[in-house]
mmCIF file of C-alpha atoms in Angstrom:
data_model
loop_
_atom_site.group_PDB
_atom_site.id
_atom_site.type_symbol
_atom_site.label_atom_id
_atom_site.label_comp_id
_atom_site.label_asym_id
_atom_site.label_seq_id
_atom_site.Cartn_x
_atom_site.Cartn_y
_atom_site.Cartn_z
ATOM 1 C CA MET A 16 0.000 0.000 0.000
ATOM 2 C CA THR A 17 1.158 3.527 -0.654
ATOM 3 C CA GLY A 18 0.537 7.062 0.489
ATOM 4 C CA VAL A 19 0.914 9.384 3.434
ATOM 5 C CA LEU A 20 3.316 7.986 6.043
ATOM 6 C CA PRO A 21 4.583 10.742 8.335
ATOM 7 C CA VAL A 22 8.030 9.917 9.731
ATOM 8 C CA ALA A 23 9.067 11.783 12.875
ATOM 9 C CA LEU A 24 12.761 12.294 13.693
ATOM 10 C CA GLU A 25 14.655 12.258 17.004
ATOM 11 C CA ASP A 26 12.756 14.201 19.715
ATOM 12 C CA ALA A 27 9.780 14.654 17.394
ATOM 13 C CA THR A 28 9.055 10.906 17.767
ATOM 14 C CA LYS A 29 7.318 11.900 21.012
ATOM 15 C CA THR A 30 4.480 13.332 18.904
ATOM 16 C CA ILE A 31 3.794 10.045 17.103
ATOM 17 C CA GLN A 32 0.984 9.094 19.480
ATOM 18 C CA VAL A 33 -1.018 12.038 18.144
ATOM 19 C CA LEU A 34 -0.771 10.625 14.619
ATOM 20 C CA LEU A 35 -1.664 7.097 15.687
ATOM 21 C CA GLU A 36 -4.925 8.446 17.115
ATOM 22 C CA ALA A 37 -5.575 10.838 14.221
ATOM 23 C CA GLY A 38 -8.242 10.351 11.558
ATOM 24 C CA LYS A 39 -7.180 9.046 8.147
ATOM 25 C CA GLU A 40 -8.330 9.376 4.562
ATOM 26 C CA TYR A 41 -7.861 6.721 1.891
ATOM 27 C CA VAL A 42 -8.625 6.180 -1.753
ATOM 28 C CA CYS A 43 -9.614 2.562 -2.181
ATOM 29 C CA LEU A 44 -10.186 0.331 -5.176
ATOM 30 C CA MET A 45 -12.733 -2.329 -4.302
ATOM 31 C CA LYS A 46 -13.420 -5.322 -6.515
ATOM 32 C CA LEU A 47 -16.900 -6.859 -6.532
ATOM 33 C CA HIS A 48 -17.156 -10.602 -7.105
ATOM 34 C CA SER A 49 -20.149 -10.396 -9.457
ATOM 35 C CA ASP A 50 -22.110 -7.773 -11.383
ATOM 36 C CA VAL A 51 -24.296 -5.534 -9.254
ATOM 37 C CA PRO A 52 -26.373 -2.527 -10.413
ATOM 38 C CA GLU A 53 -24.430 0.679 -9.862
ATOM 39 C CA ASP A 54 -27.247 2.301 -7.887
ATOM 40 C CA ARG A 55 -27.301 -0.584 -5.446
ATOM 41 C CA VAL A 56 -23.529 -0.267 -4.866
ATOM 42 C CA ARG A 57 -23.860 3.464 -4.156
ATOM 43 C CA GLU A 58 -26.785 2.825 -1.828
ATOM 44 C CA VAL A 59 -24.882 0.263 0.231
ATOM 45 C CA LEU A 60 -21.687 2.330 0.398
ATOM 46 C CA ALA A 61 -23.694 5.303 1.696
ATOM 47 C CA GLU A 62 -24.827 3.120 4.606
ATOM 48 C CA PHE A 63 -21.210 2.820 5.733
ATOM 49 C CA GLN A 64 -21.065 6.511 6.659
ATOM 50 C CA GLY A 65 -21.477 7.658 10.256
ATOM 51 C CA LYS A 66 -20.958 5.236 13.131
ATOM 52 C CA ILE A 67 -20.316 1.703 11.953
ATOM 53 C CA TYR A 68 -19.762 -1.553 13.774
ATOM 54 C CA GLN A 69 -16.586 -3.316 12.792
ATOM 55 C CA ARG A 70 -14.914 -6.512 13.939
ATOM 56 C CA PRO A 71 -11.156 -6.203 13.284
ATOM 57 C CA PRO A 72 -9.928 -8.733 10.689
ATOM 58 C CA ALA A 73 -8.078 -11.941 11.625
ATOM 59 C CA ARG A 74 -4.711 -10.352 10.957
ATOM 60 C CA ALA A 75 -5.129 -7.306 13.139
ATOM 61 C CA SER A 76 -2.999 -5.691 15.801
ATOM 62 C CA VAL A 77 -5.894 -5.189 18.220
ATOM 63 C CA LYS A 78 -8.279 -7.441 20.134
ATOM 64 C CA ARG A 79 -10.889 -8.885 17.789
ATOM 65 C CA ARG A 80 -14.056 -7.609 19.331
ATOM 66 C CA VAL A 81 -16.680 -5.569 17.541
ATOM 67 C CA ARG A 82 -16.090 -1.875 17.993
ATOM 68 C CA ILE A 83 -17.675 1.297 16.753
ATOM 69 C CA ARG A 84 -15.707 3.362 14.259
ATOM 70 C CA LYS A 85 -16.614 6.727 12.796
ATOM 71 C CA VAL A 86 -16.692 7.104 9.034
ATOM 72 C CA TYR A 87 -16.767 10.831 8.293
ATOM 73 C CA TYR A 88 -17.431 10.432 4.587
ATOM 74 C CA LEU A 89 -17.423 7.766 1.911
ATOM 75 C CA ASP A 90 -17.602 9.223 -1.570
ATOM 76 C CA VAL A 91 -17.765 7.111 -4.702
ATOM 77 C CA LEU A 92 -15.269 8.412 -7.269
ATOM 78 C CA GLU A 93 -15.881 5.967 -10.098
ATOM 79 C CA ILE A 94 -17.626 2.704 -10.837
ATOM 80 C CA GLU A 95 -16.576 0.659 -13.851
ATOM 81 C CA GLY A 96 -18.062 -2.813 -14.027
ATOM 82 C CA ARG A 97 -16.942 -4.629 -10.881
ATOM 83 C CA ASN A 98 -14.328 -2.024 -9.989
ATOM 84 C CA VAL A 99 -15.412 0.572 -7.448
ATOM 85 C CA LEU A 100 -13.142 3.479 -6.577
ATOM 86 C CA PHE A 101 -14.036 5.458 -3.454
ATOM 87 C CA ARG A 102 -12.573 8.001 -1.055
ATOM 88 C CA ILE A 103 -13.124 7.449 2.661
ATOM 89 C CA GLY A 104 -12.403 9.652 5.682
ATOM 90 C CA CYS A 105 -12.444 7.689 8.924
ATOM 91 C CA GLN A 106 -11.369 7.401 12.530
ATOM 92 C CA ALA A 107 -8.012 5.798 13.375
ATOM 93 C CA GLY A 108 -8.242 2.017 13.528
ATOM 94 C CA THR A 109 -10.879 1.619 10.821
ATOM 95 C CA TYR A 110 -9.973 -1.332 8.616
ATOM 96 C CA ILE A 111 -10.699 -0.523 4.979
ATOM 97 C CA ARG A 112 -10.081 -4.108 3.895
ATOM 98 C CA LYS A 113 -12.850 -5.103 6.279
ATOM 99 C CA ILE A 114 -15.210 -2.424 4.954
ATOM 100 C CA CYS A 115 -14.773 -3.830 1.428
ATOM 101 C CA HIS A 116 -15.485 -7.317 2.729
ATOM 102 C CA ASP A 117 -18.558 -6.155 4.646
ATOM 103 C CA VAL A 118 -19.877 -4.199 1.646
ATOM 104 C CA GLY A 119 -19.576 -7.435 -0.336
ATOM 105 C CA GLU A 120 -21.579 -9.250 2.326
ATOM 106 C CA VAL A 121 -24.380 -6.669 2.286
ATOM 107 C CA LEU A 122 -24.490 -6.718 -1.519
ATOM 108 C CA GLY A 123 -24.564 -10.512 -1.361
ATOM 109 C CA CYS A 124 -21.928 -10.887 -4.070
ATOM 110 C CA GLY A 125 -18.730 -10.670 -2.061
ATOM 111 C CA ALA A 126 -16.008 -8.058 -2.540
ATOM 112 C CA HIS A 127 -12.394 -7.426 -1.655
ATOM 113 C CA MET A 128 -9.941 -4.565 -1.404
ATOM 114 C CA GLN A 129 -7.807 -4.449 -4.535
ATOM 115 C CA GLU A 130 -5.676 -1.402 -3.842
ATOM 116 C CA LEU A 131 -5.340 1.225 -1.143
ATOM 117 C CA ARG A 132 -3.642 4.591 -0.948
ATOM 118 C CA ARG A 133 -3.632 6.755 2.172
ATOM 119 C CA THR A 134 -4.283 10.364 1.240
ATOM 120 C CA ARG A 135 -4.339 11.836 4.744
ATOM 121 C CA SER A 136 -3.039 11.089 8.225
ATOM 122 C CA GLY A 137 -4.272 13.722 10.680
ATOM 123 C CA PRO A 138 -2.940 17.077 9.398
ATOM 124 C CA PHE A 139 -0.700 15.482 6.737
ATOM 125 C CA THR A 140 -2.052 15.175 3.211
ATOM 126 C CA GLU A 141 -0.545 13.820 0.023
ATOM 127 C CA ASP A 142 -0.337 17.120 -1.797
ATOM 128 C CA GLU A 143 1.185 19.412 0.821
ATOM 129 C CA LYS A 144 4.952 19.055 0.875
ATOM 130 C CA SER A 145 4.815 15.294 0.643
ATOM 131 C CA VAL A 146 8.065 13.754 -0.551
ATOM 132 C CA THR A 147 9.195 10.374 -1.852
ATOM 133 C CA LEU A 148 12.184 8.437 -0.525
ATOM 134 C CA HIS A 149 14.000 9.556 -3.694
ATOM 135 C CA ASP A 150 13.330 13.190 -2.817
ATOM 136 C CA VAL A 151 14.713 12.567 0.675
ATOM 137 C CA VAL A 152 17.936 11.045 -0.682
ATOM 138 C CA TYR A 153 18.356 13.817 -3.265
ATOM 139 C CA LEU A 154 17.593 16.783 -0.996
ATOM 140 C CA HIS A 155 19.731 15.392 1.816
ATOM 141 C CA SER A 156 22.743 14.965 -0.485
ATOM 142 C CA LYS A 157 22.202 18.476 -1.906
ATOM 143 C CA TRP A 158 22.327 19.803 1.646
ATOM 144 C CA GLN A 159 25.540 17.869 2.317
ATOM 145 C CA GLU A 160 27.077 19.302 -0.879
ATOM 146 C CA THR A 161 26.070 22.915 -0.396
ATOM 147 C CA GLY A 162 25.341 23.352 3.302
ATOM 148 C CA GLU A 163 22.158 25.196 2.258
ATOM 149 C CA LEU A 164 19.532 24.599 4.970
ATOM 150 C CA GLU A 165 16.800 25.312 2.433
ATOM 151 C CA TYR A 166 17.324 21.773 1.091
ATOM 152 C CA LEU A 167 16.598 20.301 4.524
ATOM 153 C CA ARG A 168 13.602 22.576 5.054
ATOM 154 C CA ARG A 169 12.152 21.407 1.742
ATOM 155 C CA PHE A 170 11.416 17.980 3.255
ATOM 156 C CA ILE A 171 11.808 18.242 7.038
ATOM 157 C CA LEU A 172 8.803 20.040 8.519
ATOM 158 C CA PRO A 173 8.667 21.317 12.096
ATOM 159 C CA MET A 174 6.984 18.842 14.493
ATOM 160 C CA GLU A 175 4.357 21.524 15.151
ATOM 161 C CA LYS A 176 2.827 20.449 11.815
ATOM 162 C CA THR A 177 1.865 17.179 13.529
ATOM 163 C CA LEU A 178 -0.124 19.167 16.108
ATOM 164 C CA GLU A 179 -1.879 21.409 13.572
ATOM 165 C CA ILE A 180 -5.350 20.055 14.313
ATOM 166 C CA THR A 181 -4.803 19.408 18.039
ATOM 167 C CA PRO A 182 -6.524 22.058 20.226
ATOM 168 C CA LYS A 183 -3.945 24.465 21.629
ATOM 169 C CA ILE A 184 -3.331 26.613 24.665
ATOM 170 C CA TYR A 185 -0.796 29.422 24.239
ATOM 171 C CA VAL A 186 1.261 30.263 27.322
ATOM 172 C CA ARG A 187 3.379 33.233 28.374
ATOM 173 C CA ASP A 188 7.198 33.057 28.209
ATOM 174 C CA SER A 189 7.537 33.027 32.002
ATOM 175 C CA ALA A 190 5.578 29.755 32.287
ATOM 176 C CA VAL A 191 7.458 27.832 29.578
ATOM 177 C CA ASP A 192 10.468 26.493 31.495
ATOM 178 C CA ALA A 193 8.361 25.287 34.418
ATOM 179 C CA LEU A 194 6.258 23.294 31.919
ATOM 180 C CA CYS A 195 9.468 21.848 30.425
ATOM 181 C CA HIS A 196 10.315 20.639 33.928
ATOM 182 C CA GLY A 197 6.969 18.834 34.073
ATOM 183 C CA ALA A 198 4.885 21.354 36.006
ATOM 184 C CA HIS A 199 1.185 21.573 35.252
ATOM 185 C CA LEU A 200 -0.212 24.654 33.555
ATOM 186 C CA THR A 201 -2.015 27.077 35.838
ATOM 187 C CA ALA A 202 -4.488 29.777 34.832
ATOM 188 C CA PRO A 203 -2.140 32.805 35.074
ATOM 189 C CA GLY A 204 0.180 31.209 32.481
ATOM 190 C CA VAL A 205 -2.528 31.153 29.799
ATOM 191 C CA VAL A 206 -2.454 33.895 27.158
ATOM 192 C CA SER A 207 -4.986 32.473 24.706
ATOM 193 C CA LEU A 208 -6.661 29.205 23.798
ATOM 194 C CA GLU A 209 -8.868 27.551 21.231
ATOM 195 C CA ALA A 210 -12.623 27.287 21.551
ATOM 196 C CA GLY A 211 -14.119 23.857 22.191
ATOM 197 C CA ILE A 212 -11.660 22.502 24.784
ATOM 198 C CA THR A 213 -13.390 20.427 27.476
ATOM 199 C CA ASN A 214 -12.248 18.838 30.742
ATOM 200 C CA GLY A 215 -10.288 15.784 29.588
ATOM 201 C CA SER A 216 -9.402 17.047 26.083
ATOM 202 C CA THR A 217 -5.926 16.298 24.788
ATOM 203 C CA VAL A 218 -4.340 19.673 24.132
ATOM 204 C CA ALA A 219 -0.987 20.961 22.928
ATOM 205 C CA LEU A 220 0.698 23.693 24.947
ATOM 206 C CA PHE A 221 2.389 26.236 22.687
ATOM 207 C CA THR A 222 4.638 29.252 23.125
ATOM 208 C CA LEU A 223 3.674 32.622 21.685
ATOM 209 C CA LYS A 224 6.271 31.951 18.945
ATOM 210 C CA GLY A 225 4.261 28.896 17.935
ATOM 211 C CA GLU A 226 6.638 26.275 19.377
ATOM 212 C CA ALA A 227 5.247 23.102 20.895
ATOM 213 C CA ILE A 228 6.064 22.775 24.604
ATOM 214 C CA SER A 229 4.143 19.656 25.599
ATOM 215 C CA LEU A 230 1.081 17.485 25.186
ATOM 216 C CA ALA A 231 -1.342 17.803 28.073
ATOM 217 C CA THR A 232 -4.837 16.964 29.272
ATOM 218 C CA ALA A 233 -7.100 19.932 29.931
ATOM 219 C CA THR A 234 -8.744 19.895 33.362
ATOM 220 C CA ALA A 235 -11.251 22.624 32.531
ATOM 221 C CA SER A 236 -13.232 23.838 29.512
ATOM 222 C CA THR A 237 -12.315 26.815 27.313
ATOM 223 C CA LYS A 238 -15.013 28.879 28.990
ATOM 224 C CA GLU A 239 -13.856 27.941 32.493
ATOM 225 C CA ILE A 240 -10.200 28.572 31.706
ATOM 226 C CA LEU A 241 -11.054 32.049 30.405
ATOM 227 C CA GLU A 242 -12.671 32.868 33.739
ATOM 228 C CA MET A 243 -10.146 31.235 36.089
ATOM 229 C CA ASN A 244 -7.646 33.341 38.048
ATOM 230 C CA HIS A 245 -5.699 30.498 39.649
ATOM 231 C CA GLY A 246 -5.552 26.729 39.701
ATOM 232 C CA ILE A 247 -4.448 24.015 37.270
ATOM 233 C CA VAL A 248 -5.956 24.169 33.783
ATOM 234 C CA ALA A 249 -3.929 21.387 32.082
ATOM 235 C CA ARG A 250 -1.851 18.422 33.250
ATOM 236 C CA ASN A 251 1.312 17.629 31.304
ATOM 237 C CA ASN A 252 1.511 14.194 29.689
ATOM 238 C CA ARG A 253 4.519 14.500 27.453
ATOM 239 C CA VAL A 254 7.094 17.275 27.396
ATOM 240 C CA LEU A 255 8.476 18.006 23.914
ATOM 241 C CA MET A 256 10.680 21.050 24.521
ATOM 242 C CA PRO A 257 14.056 20.595 26.253
ATOM 243 C CA ARG A 258 14.559 22.300 29.612
ATOM 244 C CA GLY A 259 16.451 25.550 29.438
ATOM 245 C CA THR A 260 15.118 26.558 26.000
ATOM 246 C CA TYR A 261 13.370 29.419 27.790
ATOM 247 C CA PRO A 262 14.874 31.088 30.876
ATOM 248 C CA ARG A 263 13.952 29.757 34.257
ATOM 249 C CA MET A 264 11.568 32.271 35.815
ATOM 250 C CA TRP A 265 10.244 30.219 38.665
ATOM 251 C CA ARG A 266 11.555 29.403 42.112
ATOM 252 C CA SER A 267 11.446 25.963 43.636
ATOM 253 C CA LYS A 268 10.111 25.718 47.176
ATOM 254 C CA THR A 269 13.147 23.816 48.458
ATOM 255 C CA SER A 270 15.988 25.863 46.986
ATOM 256 C CA SER A 271 15.089 29.368 48.086
ATOM 257 C CA ALA A 272 18.341 31.256 48.172
ATOM 258 C CA MET B 14 -27.220 8.261 9.180
ATOM 259 C CA PRO B 15 -26.154 11.734 10.404
ATOM 260 C CA ARG B 16 -22.820 12.888 9.084
ATOM 261 C CA ILE B 17 -19.974 13.258 11.572
ATOM 262 C CA PRO B 18 -17.612 16.092 10.622
ATOM 263 C CA ALA B 19 -14.007 15.009 10.003
ATOM 264 C CA PRO B 20 -11.646 16.452 12.654
ATOM 265 C CA TRP B 21 -9.604 18.224 9.964
ATOM 266 C CA THR B 22 -12.634 20.207 8.785
ATOM 267 C CA VAL B 23 -13.354 21.673 12.227
ATOM 268 C CA LYS B 24 -12.334 25.339 12.523
ATOM 269 C CA ARG B 25 -11.685 26.596 16.047
ATOM 270 C CA LYS B 26 -11.554 30.221 17.109
ATOM 271 C CA ILE B 27 -8.698 31.440 19.291
ATOM 272 C CA LEU B 28 -9.883 33.290 22.397
ATOM 273 C CA VAL B 29 -7.608 35.699 24.265
ATOM 274 C CA LYS B 30 -7.410 35.496 28.052
ATOM 275 C CA SER B 31 -4.692 38.093 28.636
ATOM 276 C CA GLU B 32 -2.260 40.123 26.565
ATOM 277 C CA SER B 33 1.409 39.181 26.499
ATOM 278 C CA GLU B 34 4.415 39.429 24.213
ATOM 279 C CA THR B 35 7.230 36.990 23.589
ATOM 280 C CA ASP B 36 10.913 37.819 23.938
ATOM 281 C CA PRO B 37 12.734 37.158 20.631
ATOM 282 C CA SER B 38 16.050 36.514 22.438
ATOM 283 C CA PHE B 39 15.152 32.892 23.174
ATOM 284 C CA GLY B 40 13.339 30.168 21.280
ATOM 285 C CA TYR B 41 12.615 30.168 17.530
ATOM 286 C CA LYS B 42 9.621 30.263 15.294
ATOM 287 C CA PRO B 43 9.315 26.591 14.236
ATOM 288 C CA GLU B 44 10.010 27.358 10.564
ATOM 289 C CA GLU B 45 13.186 29.260 11.497
ATOM 290 C CA ARG B 46 14.809 26.605 13.680
ATOM 291 C CA PRO B 47 18.530 26.368 12.983
ATOM 292 C CA TYR B 48 20.434 23.153 12.326
ATOM 293 C CA PRO B 49 20.533 20.654 14.064
ATOM 294 C CA ASP B 50 17.297 21.529 15.916
ATOM 295 C CA LEU B 51 15.343 21.558 12.683
ATOM 296 C CA VAL B 52 16.175 17.836 12.338
ATOM 297 C CA ARG B 53 15.782 17.059 16.028
ATOM 298 C CA PHE B 54 12.241 18.471 16.055
ATOM 299 C CA GLY B 55 11.434 17.526 12.484
ATOM 300 C CA VAL B 56 8.893 15.368 10.707
ATOM 301 C CA ILE B 57 8.782 14.198 7.092
ATOM 302 C CA ASN B 58 5.536 13.914 5.169
ATOM 303 C CA LEU B 59 6.644 10.811 3.307
ATOM 304 C CA ASP B 60 4.837 9.262 0.366
ATOM 305 C CA LYS B 61 5.363 5.582 1.093
ATOM 306 C CA PRO B 62 6.311 3.471 -1.931
ATOM 307 C CA PRO B 63 4.616 0.085 -2.446
ATOM 308 C CA GLY B 64 6.584 -2.945 -1.277
ATOM 309 C CA PRO B 65 8.560 -2.225 1.862
ATOM 310 C CA SER B 66 6.750 -2.148 5.217
ATOM 311 C CA SER B 67 6.169 1.122 7.075
ATOM 312 C CA HIS B 68 8.768 -0.027 9.565
ATOM 313 C CA GLU B 69 11.377 -0.639 6.860
ATOM 314 C CA VAL B 70 10.690 2.765 5.329
ATOM 315 C CA ALA B 71 11.267 4.467 8.695
ATOM 316 C CA ALA B 72 14.509 2.503 9.097
ATOM 317 C CA TRP B 73 15.673 3.697 5.647
ATOM 318 C CA VAL B 74 14.971 7.299 6.570
ATOM 319 C CA ARG B 75 16.955 6.805 9.769
ATOM 320 C CA ARG B 76 19.914 5.476 7.747
ATOM 321 C CA ILE B 77 19.761 8.079 4.973
ATOM 322 C CA LEU B 78 19.722 10.982 7.414
ATOM 323 C CA GLY B 79 22.067 9.389 9.939
ATOM 324 C CA VAL B 80 19.704 10.076 12.833
ATOM 325 C CA LYS B 81 19.280 7.943 15.948
ATOM 326 C CA HIS B 82 15.491 7.856 16.000
ATOM 327 C CA ALA B 83 12.859 7.890 13.282
ATOM 328 C CA GLY B 84 9.376 6.555 13.796
ATOM 329 C CA HIS B 85 6.320 6.409 11.581
ATOM 330 C CA GLY B 86 2.859 7.554 12.526
ATOM 331 C CA GLY B 87 0.562 4.650 11.768
ATOM 332 C CA THR B 88 1.286 1.457 9.891
ATOM 333 C CA LEU B 89 0.307 1.438 6.247
ATOM 334 C CA GLU B 90 0.191 -2.316 5.646
ATOM 335 C CA ALA B 91 2.686 -3.442 3.014
#
């Protein structure tokens, strides 16, 4: 199978969890096992939008119990005889091979997945700055030849790209180093935040320069955070920024000198 | 069946709690990170070729770039 496979480097590998849980989009070629009227195929495929029940296939990396997966859209691109090409946007962990099989069952003729290409993984899509392994080899050697950082920047994106669709809280400079040391975010550190955050949301804490500091769990909603004067608003799960990137502007209780 | 909006189509407003400015003498805008930080905090939007597994592809990237760690975000079965 081909398509969007984000590869995180060095410290950025800490953001991979976000991508594993992110929604995906695929273009799939499904092959029907006998002739079925086109309208009937479209009708059945439309039923696979919304919340669907899916039992992971035999060769799966998760426990094989029926689970609910969200299919955001399933658009037919082309039908030619027994070949059906469709685009599907779905929650992480949706098995497309299984959808093809299940569509075949509903149609009564049987069907299988012939080809699959991933066209999106979270914020990454196939058209925006996507590169092939050949591009990577070429651009990397050009950088080695010339020392021009532009060649590296052509294919290495900042890890913040990974967090593009993760809700964010922006914090003031004076709170950054404490967060890098694992402290939780308190209300006075918040400068701005995105609408729609709820207690329990996974959020990304960002500097005002747009740098990722850490991944955290919000302990209050956007509305509550806006009104709070003190208290914890997000608990750190994973620190991404090294300590000392921002100056230390906090005092520890034990080492008061 | 009611449509569920895809997470990447959701637009969220940014709400300001208090005003503050950032000191340019430390940190970098992500797109201006110098070397080697731009690699250390970098991610590649790779178009996986058919054939090798996702794991193998990540290992190749690690070798090509001479980095210690490279990991892929979500297996794309071979």
